[in-house]
Coordinates of C-alpha atoms in Angstrom, one line a residue:
M1286 CA 0.0 0.0 0.0
S1287 CA 1.0 3.7 -0.2
E1288 CA 4.0 4.9 1.8
L1289 CA 3.7 8.1 3.8
G1290 CA 3.9 11.2 1.6
K1291 CA 3.3 9.3 -1.7
K1292 CA 0.2 9.4 -3.8
P1293 CA -2.1 6.4 -3.4
R1294 CA -1.6 3.8 -6.2
V1295 CA -4.5 3.0 -8.6
A1296 CA -4.5 0.3 -11.3
I1297 CA -6.9 0.8 -14.2
V1298 CA -7.5 -2.5 -16.0
G1299 CA -9.0 -1.8 -19.4
F1300 CA -8.3 1.5 -21.2
G1301 CA -11.4 2.0 -23.1
L1302 CA -13.9 4.8 -22.6
I1303 CA -14.6 4.1 -18.9
G1304 CA -10.9 3.6 -18.1
R1305 CA -9.9 6.9 -19.8
I1306 CA -12.6 8.9 -18.0
A1307 CA -11.6 7.3 -14.7
A1308 CA -7.9 8.1 -15.3
L1309 CA -8.7 11.7 -16.2
E1310 CA -10.7 12.2 -13.1
L1311 CA -8.0 10.7 -10.9
M1312 CA -4.7 11.8 -12.6
D1313 CA -4.0 14.8 -10.3
R1314 CA -4.4 12.9 -7.0
Y1315 CA -3.2 9.3 -7.7
D1316 CA -0.3 7.4 -9.0
I1317 CA -2.0 5.6 -11.9
T1318 CA -1.0 2.4 -13.8
V1319 CA -3.0 1.3 -16.8
F1320 CA -3.3 -2.3 -18.1
E1321 CA -4.8 -2.9 -21.5
K1322 CA -4.9 -6.3 -23.3
D1323 CA -4.9 -4.8 -26.8
R1324 CA -2.0 -3.1 -28.6
Q1325 CA -1.8 0.6 -28.4
D1326 CA -2.8 0.9 -32.1
A1327 CA -5.8 -1.4 -31.8
Q1328 CA -9.0 -0.1 -33.4
T1329 CA -11.4 -2.8 -32.0
G1330 CA -12.7 -1.4 -28.8
A1331 CA -16.3 -0.2 -28.5
G1332 CA -15.2 3.3 -27.6
M1333 CA -13.1 3.5 -30.8
L1334 CA -15.9 2.3 -33.1
A1335 CA -18.8 4.3 -31.6
A1336 CA -20.4 7.4 -33.1
A1337 CA -20.2 9.1 -29.7
M1338 CA -23.6 10.5 -30.0
L1339 CA -25.1 12.0 -26.8
A1340 CA -28.8 11.3 -27.5
P1341 CA -30.8 10.9 -24.3
L1342 CA -34.1 11.7 -25.9
A1343 CA -33.7 9.4 -28.8
E1344 CA -32.4 6.6 -26.6
S1345 CA -35.4 7.0 -24.3
V1346 CA -37.3 4.9 -26.8
I1347 CA -35.4 1.8 -25.7
C1348 CA -34.1 2.6 -22.2
S1349 CA -35.7 3.6 -18.9
Q1350 CA -36.5 7.2 -18.1
V1351 CA -33.9 7.1 -15.3
L1352 CA -31.1 6.2 -17.7
A1353 CA -32.3 8.8 -20.2
Q1354 CA -32.3 11.5 -17.5
Q1355 CA -28.8 10.5 -16.4
G1356 CA -27.7 10.8 -20.1
L1357 CA -29.1 14.4 -20.1
E1358 CA -27.1 15.1 -17.0
A1359 CA -23.9 13.6 -18.6
I1360 CA -24.1 15.9 -21.6
A1361 CA -23.4 18.9 -19.2
M1362 CA -20.4 17.0 -17.8
W1363 CA -18.6 16.4 -21.0
P1364 CA -17.3 20.0 -21.6
K1365 CA -15.7 19.9 -18.1
L1366 CA -14.2 16.5 -18.8
L1367 CA -12.8 17.7 -22.2
A1368 CA -11.4 20.8 -20.5
K1369 CA -8.9 18.5 -18.7
L1370 CA -7.3 17.5 -22.0
D1371 CA -4.2 19.2 -23.4
A1372 CA -5.8 19.4 -26.9
D1373 CA -9.2 20.5 -28.2
V1374 CA -11.7 17.8 -29.0
F1375 CA -14.8 18.4 -31.2
F1376 CA -17.9 18.6 -29.1
Q1377 CA -21.3 20.0 -30.0
Q1378 CA -24.8 20.2 -28.7
A1379 CA -26.8 21.3 -31.7
G1380 CA -29.5 18.6 -31.4
S1381 CA -30.2 15.7 -33.7
L1382 CA -32.6 15.2 -36.6
I1383 CA -34.7 12.2 -37.3
V1384 CA -36.0 11.7 -40.8
A1385 CA -37.9 9.1 -42.8
H1386 CA -38.8 8.4 -46.4
Q1387 CA -42.4 8.5 -47.3
Q1388 CA -42.9 4.8 -47.0
D1389 CA -41.4 4.7 -43.5
R1390 CA -43.4 7.5 -42.0
G1391 CA -45.3 5.0 -39.8
D1392 CA -42.0 4.1 -38.2
L1393 CA -41.3 7.7 -37.5
R1394 CA -44.7 8.2 -35.8
S1395 CA -44.1 5.1 -33.7
F1396 CA -40.7 6.4 -32.7
E1397 CA -42.2 9.7 -31.7
Q1398 CA -44.9 8.0 -29.6
R1399 CA -42.3 6.1 -27.6
L1400 CA -40.1 9.0 -26.7
K1401 CA -40.1 9.8 -23.0
P1402 CA -40.3 13.4 -21.6
L1403 CA -37.0 14.6 -20.0
D1404 CA -37.1 17.7 -17.8
G1405 CA -39.2 19.6 -20.3
H1406 CA -37.2 18.5 -23.3
H1407 CA -39.5 17.5 -26.1
P1408 CA -39.2 16.6 -29.8
L1409 CA -40.1 19.3 -32.3
S1410 CA -42.0 18.3 -35.4
A1411 CA -39.9 19.2 -38.5
D1412 CA -41.6 19.9 -41.8
R1413 CA -39.9 20.4 -45.1
R1414 CA -39.0 24.0 -44.3
M1415 CA -37.5 23.3 -40.8
I1416 CA -35.5 20.4 -42.2
A1417 CA -34.1 22.7 -44.9
E1418 CA -33.2 25.3 -42.3
L1419 CA -31.5 22.8 -40.0
E1420 CA -29.7 20.8 -42.7
P1421 CA -29.5 22.8 -46.0
D1422 CA -28.0 19.7 -47.7
L1423 CA -31.2 17.8 -47.1
S1424 CA -33.5 20.5 -48.5
G1425 CA -36.2 18.8 -50.7
R1426 CA -35.1 15.3 -49.8
F1427 CA -37.5 14.8 -46.8
T1428 CA -40.8 16.3 -45.9
H1429 CA -41.3 15.0 -42.3
G1430 CA -39.0 14.6 -39.4
L1431 CA -38.3 15.2 -35.7
Y1432 CA -35.8 17.6 -34.2
L1433 CA -34.4 16.8 -30.8
P1434 CA -32.7 20.0 -29.6
C1435 CA -31.1 18.8 -26.4
E1436 CA -28.8 16.2 -28.0
G1437 CA -25.2 16.4 -29.0
Q1438 CA -22.0 14.4 -29.9
L1439 CA -18.2 14.5 -29.8
D1440 CA -15.3 13.1 -31.7
N1441 CA -14.5 9.8 -30.2
L1442 CA -11.1 9.4 -32.1
G1443 CA -10.1 12.8 -31.0
F1444 CA -11.0 12.0 -27.4
F1445 CA -9.1 8.7 -27.4
K1446 CA -5.9 10.4 -28.8
A1447 CA -6.1 13.5 -26.6
S1448 CA -6.8 11.5 -23.4
Y1449 CA -3.8 9.2 -24.0
D1450 CA -1.5 12.1 -24.7
T1451 CA -2.7 14.1 -21.7
L1452 CA -2.4 11.1 -19.3
K1453 CA 1.0 10.2 -20.6
R1454 CA 2.3 13.8 -19.9
R1455 CA 0.9 13.5 -16.4
G1456 CA 3.1 10.5 -15.7
V1457 CA 0.5 7.7 -16.0
Q1458 CA 2.2 4.3 -16.7
F1459 CA 0.9 2.2 -19.5
N1460 CA 1.1 -1.5 -20.1
Y1461 CA -0.3 -2.4 -23.5
G1462 CA -0.7 -5.9 -24.8
C1463 CA -1.1 -7.1 -21.2
E1464 CA -4.1 -9.2 -20.3
A1465 CA -3.9 -8.5 -16.6
V1466 CA -5.5 -10.8 -13.9
V1467 CA -7.5 -9.1 -11.2
A1468 CA -7.6 -11.4 -8.1
H1469 CA -7.4 -11.1 -4.3
G1470 CA -7.3 -7.3 -4.5
C1471 CA -4.2 -7.3 -6.8
V1472 CA -3.4 -7.0 -10.5
D1473 CA -0.9 -9.6 -11.6
N1474 CA -0.1 -10.2 -8.0
Q1475 CA 0.8 -6.5 -7.5
A1476 CA -0.9 -4.6 -4.7
Y1477 CA -2.6 -1.3 -5.3
D1478 CA -4.7 0.9 -3.1
W1479 CA -7.5 0.8 -5.6
I1480 CA -8.3 -1.1 -8.7
I1481 CA -10.7 0.1 -11.4
D1482 CA -11.9 -2.9 -13.4
S1483 CA -13.1 -1.4 -16.7
R1484 CA -12.5 -4.3 -19.0
G1485 CA -15.9 -4.2 -20.8
V1486 CA -16.6 -7.5 -22.7
G1487 CA -13.2 -8.7 -21.6
A1488 CA -14.5 -9.1 -18.1
K1489 CA -16.7 -12.1 -19.2
V1490 CA -14.0 -14.4 -18.0
D1491 CA -14.9 -13.4 -14.5
N1492 CA -18.6 -12.4 -14.9
T1493 CA -20.8 -14.8 -16.8
Q1494 CA -23.7 -12.4 -16.6
L1495 CA -22.1 -10.1 -19.2
R1496 CA -22.9 -10.4 -22.9
G1497 CA -21.7 -8.7 -26.0
V1498 CA -24.0 -6.7 -28.3
R1499 CA -22.7 -6.3 -31.8
G1500 CA -22.4 -2.9 -33.5
E1501 CA -21.3 -2.3 -37.1
V1502 CA -20.0 1.0 -38.4
A1503 CA -18.5 2.6 -41.5
R1504 CA -16.3 5.7 -41.4
I1505 CA -16.6 7.7 -44.6
Y1506 CA -14.8 10.7 -46.0
A1507 CA -17.4 12.5 -48.1
P1508 CA -16.3 16.1 -49.1
E1509 CA -19.5 16.6 -51.0
V1510 CA -21.7 16.1 -47.9
S1511 CA -22.2 18.8 -45.2
L1512 CA -24.3 17.9 -42.2
Q1513 CA -24.5 20.1 -39.1
R1514 CA -25.6 17.4 -36.6
P1515 CA -26.3 13.7 -36.3
V1516 CA -29.1 12.5 -38.5
R1517 CA -31.1 9.3 -37.9
L1518 CA -33.0 7.6 -40.7
M1519 CA -35.9 5.4 -40.0
H1520 CA -35.2 2.0 -41.6
P1521 CA -37.3 -1.1 -42.2
R1522 CA -34.8 -3.2 -40.1
Y1523 CA -33.3 -0.7 -37.7
P1524 CA -32.6 3.0 -37.5
I1525 CA -29.5 4.1 -39.3
Y1526 CA -27.5 7.0 -37.9
I1527 CA -25.1 9.4 -39.6
A1528 CA -22.8 11.3 -37.3
P1529 CA -20.7 14.1 -38.9
K1530 CA -17.2 14.4 -37.5
P1531 CA -14.5 17.0 -38.3
N1532 CA -13.0 17.3 -41.8
H1533 CA -16.0 15.8 -43.7
Q1534 CA -15.8 12.4 -42.0
F1535 CA -19.0 10.6 -41.1
V1536 CA -19.6 7.6 -38.9
I1537 CA -22.5 5.6 -40.3
G1538 CA -24.0 2.7 -38.3
A1539 CA -27.0 1.0 -36.9
T1540 CA -28.2 0.9 -33.3
E1541 CA -27.5 -2.8 -32.4
I1542 CA -27.5 -6.4 -33.4
E1543 CA -28.3 -8.9 -30.7
S1544 CA -25.3 -11.1 -31.4
Q1545 CA -22.0 -11.9 -29.7
D1546 CA -20.2 -12.5 -33.0
D1547 CA -17.2 -10.2 -33.1
A1548 CA -16.1 -11.1 -36.6
D1549 CA -15.7 -8.5 -39.4
I1550 CA -18.6 -6.6 -40.7
T1551 CA -20.8 -8.5 -43.1
V1552 CA -21.5 -7.7 -46.8
R1553 CA -25.2 -7.4 -46.0
S1554 CA -24.6 -4.8 -43.3
T1555 CA -22.1 -2.9 -45.4
L1556 CA -24.6 -2.6 -48.3
E1557 CA -27.5 -1.6 -46.0
L1558 CA -25.5 1.1 -44.2
L1559 CA -24.0 2.6 -47.3
S1560 CA -27.2 2.3 -49.3
A1561 CA -29.2 4.0 -46.6
A1562 CA -26.6 6.8 -46.3
Y1563 CA -26.9 7.3 -50.1
T1564 CA -30.7 7.7 -49.8
V1565 CA -30.1 10.5 -47.2
H1566 CA -27.5 12.3 -49.4
S1567 CA -26.3 11.3 -52.8
G1568 CA -22.9 12.9 -52.1
F1569 CA -22.0 9.8 -50.2
A1570 CA -21.7 8.0 -53.5
E1571 CA -18.4 9.8 -54.2
G1572 CA -17.1 9.3 -50.6
R1573 CA -14.2 7.2 -49.6
V1574 CA -14.5 4.3 -47.2
L1575 CA -11.9 4.9 -44.4
S1576 CA -12.9 1.9 -42.4
L1577 CA -15.5 -0.8 -41.9
N1578 CA -15.6 -2.3 -38.5
A1579 CA -17.7 -4.4 -36.1
G1580 CA -17.3 -4.7 -32.3
L1581 CA -19.1 -5.8 -29.2
R1582 CA -20.5 -3.5 -26.5
P1583 CA -20.8 -5.0 -23.0
A1584 CA -24.3 -5.4 -21.5
F1585 CA -26.2 -7.2 -18.7
V1586 CA -29.6 -8.8 -19.1
D1587 CA -31.4 -5.6 -18.1
N1588 CA -29.1 -3.4 -20.3
H1589 CA -28.3 -1.2 -17.3
P1590 CA -24.8 -0.4 -16.2
R1591 CA -23.5 -1.8 -13.0
I1592 CA -21.0 -0.7 -10.4
E1593 CA -19.7 -3.4 -8.1
K1594 CA -17.4 -2.8 -5.3
K1595 CA -15.5 -5.5 -3.4
D1596 CA -12.8 -4.5 -1.0
N1597 CA -10.4 -2.3 -3.1
V1598 CA -11.8 -3.3 -6.5
I1599 CA -14.4 -1.2 -8.2
A1600 CA -15.9 -2.8 -11.4
I1601 CA -17.7 -0.6 -13.9
N1602 CA -19.4 -2.4 -16.8
G1603 CA -22.5 -3.0 -18.9
L1604 CA -23.0 0.4 -20.5
Y1605 CA -24.6 -1.3 -23.5
R1606 CA -25.0 1.1 -26.4
H1607 CA -25.0 4.1 -24.0
G1608 CA -21.3 4.3 -23.5
Y1609 CA -20.6 8.0 -24.4
L1610 CA -24.1 9.0 -23.2
L1611 CA -23.7 7.6 -19.7
A1612 CA -20.0 7.2 -19.0
P1613 CA -19.3 10.5 -17.2
V1614 CA -22.2 10.0 -14.7
V1615 CA -21.5 6.3 -14.1
V1616 CA -17.8 6.9 -13.6
Q1617 CA -18.5 9.7 -11.1
Q1618 CA -20.9 7.5 -9.2
A1619 CA -18.3 4.7 -9.1
L1620 CA -15.4 6.9 -8.0
C1621 CA -17.5 8.4 -5.2
E1622 CA -17.3 4.9 -3.7
G1623 CA -14.0 6.0 -2.2
L1624 CA -11.7 7.7 -4.6
L1625 CA -13.3 11.2 -4.9

């Protein structure tokens, strides 16, 4: 344990989204060591593949009102968290737009009916004129939609790079390619004052209640497309989202596939994602495919996150598809167990 006058020692096992936020919150008061099973240049983690949309109102369709409300609170926490970084990271809260083709307007109505009220935040009905005002590039393409003003997004790749660089400068020690064992209050038989277990799906070896939920995404460079905010398209199989990132890059994906298959993205999914994006904006036809990826997001049976504390180990897991939406709130709750 810590010697007199030295900072308490914290091990963070799993350097995905949760691990990074925990490290940023603790970096000024603790001596931190990170253990990550993947290589430093790995692109497979859920946090790397996500669109990083902050969409509490849209997500209220499939989650409890309590979680959606926490997501709304977390949006206000992100600017403070990003201010800890040594580099600027793209963040916006300009709302999101939900649109549907004429044949899918029934799905749009159903979606609107299932939205839950959040502290006075409500969807606005968007007609042809409002859609054109919000997204000039979509003018004339859609006649009906919903505008959700409270929602936002950030650049996940920018956050991952800036968080690593910042923590490295603060003296955090990194062990990549290290599948550490958490047992008896130690990490690989080394004692720490506190251990943050943020392994995500990797924790299944110790927690059989965890499952993986597959997500598939494409990252496209499309200089002919200009979108101001995330756009969701009602789709016969599942809603498609298009999240604009800096420099005309776009993350295109679907909400979820109930499968624990972590193999490469399928041809069917690739065709559906890119075809749907093309129906939103024909400029995607001349875009360049930067990456096509699939990954697993950790979830429990109720799709709610869990914080489990045993002695000096705090396990944070099961954020499902709400990683970026809920992470700041969940990490803060977990660290208040003893570290903050």
